[in-house]
């Protein structure tokens, strides 16, 4: 999985695994090592073939445009995957960005997690509050953002068999390559939570038949993943019976949620042996044992879902960043990508390259009489020029004065964070002596200011701050001038430590 580091190579017959990256709060997904396999390679063992994602390249493959393959070709790609040797890992996304990151990491398909979509879109628990329309809308954004097949979480179809037909057709139009349908009563909820109840056997089977009819009526070949929650609601025997019945009805993939042991997982895989089985590795404390891909393939599984990894680490990362901001700092450089890396991930550079193809050279256009907006106007949220030339009316506080308490400057990491979070004052004076700009910003934001103030492009502010004289607390002296120069148009630019 993508959370690991420092891979340990595995030779024939020897597991190679990857430990969870250490951090100040340990987020352990399982007591077992999580297996990472070589790029787009099938790892051969006796009776075992495990396919794996390609690692993220140094320059990631990103796409600004929408999905490069149609829904039909996405379905074909998923069916080819299900027919290919090995077991296949599919992390669960919750929005377009998380889906792009999954594709960028080299995975060949992904899921949407109703649990995570409910959390990210509504900020609410997965207890049946999110609607069909919201899931289809979110799914459409996700499938347009990536070119890999996406299996959507269709919950219980949002009603009876007729609702199931509408749900399947809606998911097809949204670009999903597959849909998971379950047999819970409404309101449904996460299968690993308490109080699960299921509809009758007959109704459960009839819903799968309705889904297959909807697929035929749409002229699609969307993959139907039939899920039962009857293991926790009734018994293992009931779950196995329903799985057989779903296979007989025409389901493409079978899934029993919340299986409680290896033995139960093995018994499930022995049902309808020619129909692929899905394993759900609910991270962080679900009812199902967390096994690595090789172990799961030995039991007979074909595809694996990791429903909470991305939403889980996102929650902690955001909490850490907010704690830093609340303390008057910004997250240190090591805890977040650079602005250039963020732009690359989101496809800015690809967009700029593609945009060049459509540039129009208008020979009648002229820069005569054109004057660039003032720096203050560019930084203003409203985009309006500030007509006043009085310096006191030009001052913009982007960061209120903050008292930095209880910061341990003995640690090199804390010192870097302390320096990075210092307030800088940027003053720009025109050739005519009039004040153009006077702003205060955190040092960590200076790189982004180069788009507003081109004269700051390429400035290594961290190096300047570290070389600056320091106060008793180890931080750069207040009032120290870091930069004082005239730019190409004659404006004087000054950067001072506050």
XYZ file of C-alpha atoms in Angstrom:
498
model
C 0.000 0.000 0.000
C 0.949 3.613 -0.515
C 1.552 4.343 3.178
C 4.717 2.310 3.424
C 8.393 3.160 3.010
C 11.762 1.434 2.530
C 10.595 -1.743 0.773
C 12.273 -5.029 1.663
C 12.827 -7.159 -1.445
C 11.294 -10.617 -1.573
C 12.948 -13.484 -3.411
C 11.114 -16.640 -4.408
C 9.180 -18.070 -1.509
C 10.105 -15.243 0.902
C 7.627 -12.511 1.744
C 8.728 -8.989 1.114
C 6.824 -6.402 3.033
C 6.767 -2.774 3.893
C 6.333 -1.258 7.353
C 4.071 1.649 8.123
C 5.935 4.950 8.026
C 6.640 6.182 11.578
C 5.078 9.439 12.694
C 4.352 11.138 15.971
C 0.971 9.404 16.053
C 1.159 5.861 14.802
C -1.593 4.965 12.327
C -1.357 1.197 12.183
C -3.677 -0.346 9.656
C -3.016 -3.925 10.670
C -0.793 -6.128 12.777
C 0.514 -7.676 9.564
C 3.038 -6.171 7.153
C 1.305 -4.678 4.147
C 2.578 -6.179 0.943
C 3.908 -4.037 -1.888
C 4.867 -5.737 -5.118
C 7.176 -4.808 -7.968
C 5.936 -2.479 -10.715
C 3.396 -4.060 -13.070
C 4.918 -7.479 -12.451
C 3.349 -10.797 -11.602
C 5.124 -12.328 -8.623
C 5.291 -16.075 -9.097
C 4.965 -18.607 -6.299
C 3.599 -22.125 -6.390
C -0.102 -21.658 -7.254
C 0.212 -17.899 -6.622
C 0.163 -14.904 -8.919
C -0.076 -11.451 -7.418
C -0.297 -8.352 -9.565
C 0.691 -5.040 -8.128
C 0.542 -1.319 -8.738
C 3.364 0.575 -10.335
C 5.107 2.967 -7.979
C 4.541 6.672 -8.444
C 7.159 8.064 -10.843
C 9.234 11.105 -9.969
C 7.283 13.049 -12.565
C 3.767 11.713 -12.126
C 1.453 11.029 -15.003
C -1.386 13.430 -14.507
C -4.324 14.377 -16.623
C -6.041 17.695 -16.762
C -8.721 16.474 -19.107
C -11.572 14.144 -18.293
C -11.416 10.362 -18.615
C -9.551 9.261 -21.707
C -11.621 6.121 -22.156
C -15.352 5.731 -22.488
C -17.531 3.924 -19.969
C -17.706 0.904 -22.283
C -13.934 0.626 -22.573
C -13.643 1.122 -18.811
C -15.969 -1.835 -18.298
C -13.873 -3.893 -20.715
C -10.722 -2.957 -18.797
C -12.305 -4.088 -15.531
C -13.495 -7.387 -17.009
C -10.037 -8.048 -18.424
C -8.621 -7.372 -14.978
C -11.014 -9.867 -13.397
C -10.015 -12.473 -15.969
C -6.260 -11.869 -15.643
C -3.984 -13.892 -13.352
C -3.265 -12.723 -9.831
C -5.101 -10.736 -7.198
C -5.753 -7.039 -7.660
C -5.728 -4.218 -5.102
C -8.206 -1.349 -5.307
C -7.989 1.486 -2.778
C -11.220 3.401 -2.215
C -11.516 7.039 -3.230
C -14.021 9.626 -2.077
C -13.570 12.463 -4.573
C -11.869 13.284 -7.860
C -8.540 14.191 -6.256
C -8.237 10.983 -4.248
C -9.112 9.012 -7.394
C -6.366 10.821 -9.341
C -3.864 9.977 -6.610
C -4.828 6.306 -6.792
C -4.296 6.300 -10.554
C -1.041 8.239 -10.163
C 0.209 5.596 -7.718
C -0.157 2.969 -10.438
C -3.280 1.078 -9.348
C -5.272 -0.448 -12.181
C -8.730 0.214 -10.697
C -10.360 1.701 -7.632
C -13.562 1.714 -5.619
C -15.715 4.483 -4.265
C -16.435 4.106 -0.568
C -19.895 5.146 0.576
C -18.450 5.524 4.065
C -15.778 7.944 2.829
C -18.005 9.829 0.381
C -20.542 10.420 3.156
C -17.724 11.674 5.382
C -16.106 13.927 2.759
C -19.215 15.266 1.029
C -21.610 15.563 3.970
C -19.376 15.355 7.025
C -21.804 12.696 8.279
C -21.588 9.012 9.259
C -22.408 6.199 6.854
C -25.890 5.471 8.207
C -27.992 5.871 5.071
C -28.088 9.672 5.008
C -26.382 10.164 1.648
C -28.722 9.903 -1.325
C -28.684 8.255 -4.742
C -28.365 11.645 -6.457
C -25.403 12.682 -4.333
C -23.583 9.392 -4.953
C -24.176 9.567 -8.716
C -23.016 13.197 -8.831
C -19.866 12.422 -6.854
C -19.251 9.352 -8.981
C -19.524 11.295 -12.214
C -16.821 13.717 -11.036
C -14.606 10.805 -10.019
C -14.914 8.815 -13.257
C -14.230 11.933 -15.336
C -11.029 12.592 -13.405
C -9.341 9.238 -14.127
C -8.873 6.705 -16.894
C -8.848 3.585 -14.685
C -12.068 1.615 -14.039
C -14.050 2.664 -10.961
C -16.378 0.345 -9.044
C -19.113 2.416 -7.408
C -20.816 1.832 -4.062
C -24.520 1.521 -4.910
C -25.548 0.829 -1.283
C -28.846 -1.104 -1.235
C -30.074 0.399 -4.508
C -31.977 3.119 -2.608
C -35.248 1.235 -2.477
C -36.980 -1.760 -4.043
C -36.108 -3.626 -7.245
C -37.338 -0.759 -9.420
C -35.107 1.655 -7.539
C -32.226 -0.757 -8.086
C -32.810 -0.593 -11.851
C -32.710 3.205 -11.782
C -29.555 3.117 -9.650
C -27.754 0.780 -12.036
C -28.710 2.887 -15.059
C -27.615 6.037 -13.255
C -24.246 4.520 -12.365
C -23.765 3.450 -15.989
C -24.414 7.005 -17.194
C -22.028 8.331 -14.529
C -19.228 6.266 -16.078
C -18.781 3.531 -13.480
C -17.291 0.237 -14.641
C -18.882 -1.693 -11.780
C -21.469 -1.325 -9.030
C -21.716 -2.928 -5.583
C -25.274 -3.714 -4.457
C -26.104 -4.997 -0.975
C -29.075 -6.596 0.771
C -29.456 -4.342 3.817
C -32.788 -2.832 4.779
C -33.196 0.939 4.765
C -31.646 2.887 6.323
C -28.460 0.985 5.542
C -25.104 1.553 7.231
C -21.497 0.396 7.279
C -21.452 -3.394 7.479
C -18.973 -3.386 10.365
C -21.225 -1.310 12.631
C -23.914 -2.531 15.004
C -27.542 -3.314 14.258
C -27.274 -4.624 10.703
C -30.500 -6.007 9.194
C -31.123 -7.535 5.769
C -34.104 -7.968 3.492
C -35.560 -11.432 2.832
C -33.810 -13.978 0.637
C -36.310 -13.581 -2.168
C -36.102 -9.793 -2.207
C -32.300 -9.875 -2.102
C -32.104 -12.199 -5.112
C -34.781 -10.285 -7.001
C -32.770 -7.049 -6.623
C -29.750 -8.684 -8.257
C -31.970 -9.905 -11.109
C -33.335 -6.365 -11.488
C -29.783 -5.013 -11.681
C -28.936 -7.460 -14.466
C -32.104 -6.516 -16.350
C -31.189 -2.830 -16.051
C -27.766 -3.601 -17.469
C -29.285 -5.376 -20.471
C -31.788 -2.582 -21.069
C -28.931 -0.043 -21.080
C -26.843 -2.000 -23.558
C -24.028 -1.967 -21.030
C -21.842 -4.669 -19.531
C -21.271 -2.996 -16.158
C -19.860 -5.426 -13.575
C -22.418 -6.363 -10.893
C -20.841 -6.981 -7.475
C -23.420 -8.688 -5.241
C -22.847 -8.041 -1.549
C -24.565 -9.598 1.434
C -24.450 -8.276 5.002
C -26.208 -11.351 6.373
C -23.041 -12.670 8.067
C -23.467 -10.183 10.911
C -27.239 -9.788 10.560
C -28.075 -13.541 10.526
C -25.281 -16.135 10.248
C -22.413 -17.346 8.106
C -24.624 -20.099 6.672
C -27.170 -17.534 5.523
C -24.437 -15.434 3.927
C -23.101 -18.447 2.025
C -26.605 -19.389 0.819
C -27.237 -15.871 -0.461
C -23.875 -15.772 -2.225
C -24.728 -18.952 -4.129
C -28.121 -17.533 -5.048
C -26.557 -14.259 -6.266
C -24.138 -16.237 -8.458
C -27.015 -18.271 -9.897
C -28.890 -15.028 -10.632
C -25.958 -13.792 -12.732
C -23.799 -11.643 -10.425
C -20.250 -11.103 -11.742
C -18.466 -10.793 -8.380
C -19.484 -11.993 -4.896
C -18.829 -10.150 -1.626
C -19.705 -11.043 1.980
C -19.002 -8.105 4.252
C -17.642 -8.437 7.795
C -16.437 -12.028 7.652
C -14.924 -12.731 11.056
C -12.064 -15.203 10.505
C -9.755 -16.839 7.978
C -11.921 -19.942 8.147
C -15.022 -17.972 7.198
C -13.138 -16.281 4.378
C -12.002 -19.638 3.024
C -15.528 -21.077 3.247
C -16.820 -18.108 1.276
C -14.227 -18.574 -1.483
C -15.317 -22.191 -1.908
C -18.834 -21.051 -2.872
C -19.395 -20.849 -6.649
C -15.662 -21.272 -7.328
C -15.757 -19.822 -10.855
C -17.210 -16.472 -9.715
C -14.586 -13.937 -8.505
C -14.637 -13.003 -4.803
C -14.047 -9.585 -3.269
C -12.243 -9.046 0.052
C -12.805 -5.916 2.142
C -9.781 -4.986 4.268
C -11.409 -2.441 6.565
C -8.419 -0.726 8.147
C -8.105 0.269 11.763
C -10.318 -2.248 13.551
C -13.071 -3.864 11.477
C -14.412 -7.363 12.011
C -12.485 -8.993 9.151
C -8.829 -10.044 9.662
C -6.380 -7.868 7.725
C -4.382 -10.124 5.414
C -1.824 -9.277 2.767
C -2.547 -9.908 -0.939
C -0.664 -13.209 -1.116
C -2.610 -14.588 1.849
C -5.892 -13.434 0.331
C -5.131 -15.060 -3.001
C -4.263 -18.291 -1.235
C -7.774 -18.229 0.228
C -9.291 -17.641 -3.218
C -10.013 -13.891 -3.464
C -9.663 -11.957 -6.715
C -10.007 -8.268 -5.818
C -9.303 -6.346 -2.605
C -10.825 -3.112 -1.355
C -9.093 -0.775 1.114
C -12.016 1.482 2.086
C -10.590 3.785 4.778
C -6.875 4.284 4.082
C -7.174 7.556 2.164
C -9.926 9.168 4.219
C -8.210 8.028 7.436
C -4.788 9.510 6.736
C -6.447 12.641 5.326
C -8.239 13.267 8.620
C -5.023 13.118 10.626
C -3.041 15.171 8.117
C -5.654 17.930 8.169
C -5.819 17.893 11.967
C -2.026 18.263 12.165
C -2.052 21.153 9.695
C -4.854 22.912 11.560
C -2.998 22.532 14.857
C 0.033 24.213 13.282
C -2.045 27.060 11.869
C -3.856 27.562 15.166
C -0.458 27.899 16.845
C 0.467 30.737 14.510
C 2.609 28.571 12.259
C 2.238 26.921 8.889
C 2.847 23.213 8.345
C 6.612 22.614 7.947
C 7.934 21.870 4.447
C 8.417 18.174 5.167
C 4.750 17.627 5.945
C 3.243 18.885 2.691
C 4.160 19.025 -1.002
C 5.688 22.145 -2.468
C 3.444 24.442 -4.464
C 5.085 23.163 -7.677
C 4.394 19.546 -6.663
C 0.760 20.372 -5.929
C 0.423 22.023 -9.331
C 1.997 19.013 -11.044
C -0.344 16.621 -9.263
C -3.403 18.633 -10.257
C -2.311 18.982 -13.877
C -1.454 22.674 -14.092
C 1.627 22.037 -16.243
C -0.266 19.784 -18.631
C -2.985 22.415 -18.838
C -0.447 25.130 -19.707
C 1.095 22.956 -22.433
C -2.286 22.145 -23.936
C -3.376 25.781 -23.695
C -0.494 26.803 -25.971
C -2.124 24.930 -28.868
C -5.049 27.352 -28.824
C -3.216 30.630 -28.307
C -4.277 33.342 -30.778
C -1.831 35.983 -31.985
C -3.853 39.114 -32.657
C -1.693 41.459 -34.730
C -3.970 44.361 -33.877
C -3.470 44.002 -30.165
C -1.057 46.378 -28.542
C 0.320 46.967 -25.100
C 0.387 50.697 -25.706
C -1.527 52.539 -23.086
C -1.791 49.416 -20.929
C -0.668 49.599 -17.355
C -0.369 46.578 -15.090
C -2.647 46.509 -12.059
C -0.985 47.561 -8.839
C 0.446 44.897 -6.593
C -2.162 45.729 -4.008
C -4.935 45.211 -6.549
C -3.547 41.814 -7.520
C -3.450 40.644 -3.925
C -6.886 42.030 -3.112
C -9.604 39.371 -3.013
C -11.996 41.583 -4.917
C -9.435 42.395 -7.582
C -10.142 46.152 -7.364
C -7.320 48.645 -7.656
C -6.565 50.614 -4.532
C -6.565 54.183 -5.798
C -5.157 55.739 -2.640
C -1.398 56.253 -2.608
C -1.044 56.730 1.137
C 1.103 54.038 2.681
C -1.104 53.690 5.722
C -4.068 52.854 3.477
C -2.059 50.261 1.553
C -1.085 48.043 4.492
C -2.700 44.601 4.348
C -2.300 42.202 7.284
C -2.474 38.655 5.930
C -1.348 37.289 9.299
C -2.351 38.991 12.552
C 0.386 39.443 15.160
C 0.791 36.173 17.044
C 2.657 35.412 20.257
C 4.618 32.221 19.651
C 4.770 30.374 22.940
C 6.134 27.064 24.061
C 8.157 26.348 20.940
C 11.064 23.982 21.463
C 13.936 25.403 19.428
C 16.306 22.653 20.507
C 14.906 20.346 17.830
C 16.172 21.026 14.296
C 12.726 20.194 12.919
C 11.026 22.568 15.385
C 13.594 25.252 14.546
C 12.839 24.876 10.830
C 9.125 25.089 11.536
C 9.751 28.158 13.761
C 11.809 29.934 11.100
C 9.327 28.976 8.356
C 6.432 30.449 10.300
C 8.025 33.878 10.910
C 6.110 36.885 9.632
C 7.711 38.803 6.771
C 6.853 42.326 5.685
C 6.962 43.096 1.973
C 7.164 46.748 0.954
C 7.129 47.973 -2.638
C 7.786 51.613 -3.501
C 7.360 52.943 -7.023
C 9.856 55.043 -8.953
C 7.731 58.065 -8.100
C 8.221 57.437 -4.386
C 4.628 56.404 -3.797
C 3.855 53.300 -1.724
C 2.482 50.489 -3.899
C 2.264 47.674 -1.401
C 2.843 46.950 2.274
C 1.826 43.426 3.354
C 2.681 40.970 6.100
C 2.761 37.244 5.306
C 4.170 34.039 6.830
C 7.597 33.210 5.408
C 6.241 29.893 4.158
C 3.893 31.750 1.796
C 6.564 33.867 0.102
C 7.069 31.417 -2.779
C 3.448 31.814 -3.811
C 3.848 35.620 -3.849
C 6.130 35.388 -6.889
C 3.028 35.148 -9.096
C 1.866 38.505 -7.731
C 5.331 40.079 -7.445
C 7.491 38.643 -10.261
C 10.596 40.232 -8.738
C 10.485 37.645 -5.939
C 10.703 34.661 -8.298
C 13.571 32.350 -7.387
C 14.182 33.861 -3.963
C 15.362 31.225 -1.435
C 13.798 32.747 1.651
C 14.645 29.755 3.885
C 18.361 30.206 3.161
C 18.128 33.917 3.917
C 16.282 33.325 7.174
C 18.811 30.743 8.328
C 21.706 33.070 7.487
C 20.118 36.055 9.234
C 21.277 37.168 12.723
C 19.223 35.483 15.445
C 17.635 36.587 18.701
C 18.107 34.850 22.022
C 15.292 32.427 21.258
C 17.079 31.223 18.107
C 14.803 32.983 15.611
C 15.774 35.654 13.041
C 16.023 39.157 14.488
C 12.948 41.324 14.078
C 13.425 44.273 11.760
C 16.210 42.549 9.816
C 16.129 43.470 6.098
C 16.437 40.290 4.029
C 16.010 41.849 0.588
C 16.295 45.407 -0.726
C 16.545 45.827 -4.501
C 14.989 47.491 -7.548
C 13.128 45.243 -9.966
C 13.088 45.433 -13.762
C 10.510 48.244 -13.853
C 12.294 50.318 -11.219
C 10.136 49.484 -8.188
C 12.008 49.112 -4.906
C 11.213 45.795 -3.221
C 12.051 45.262 0.452
C 11.513 42.122 2.544
C 11.925 42.476 6.317
C 11.562 40.113 9.284
C 8.748 41.240 11.565
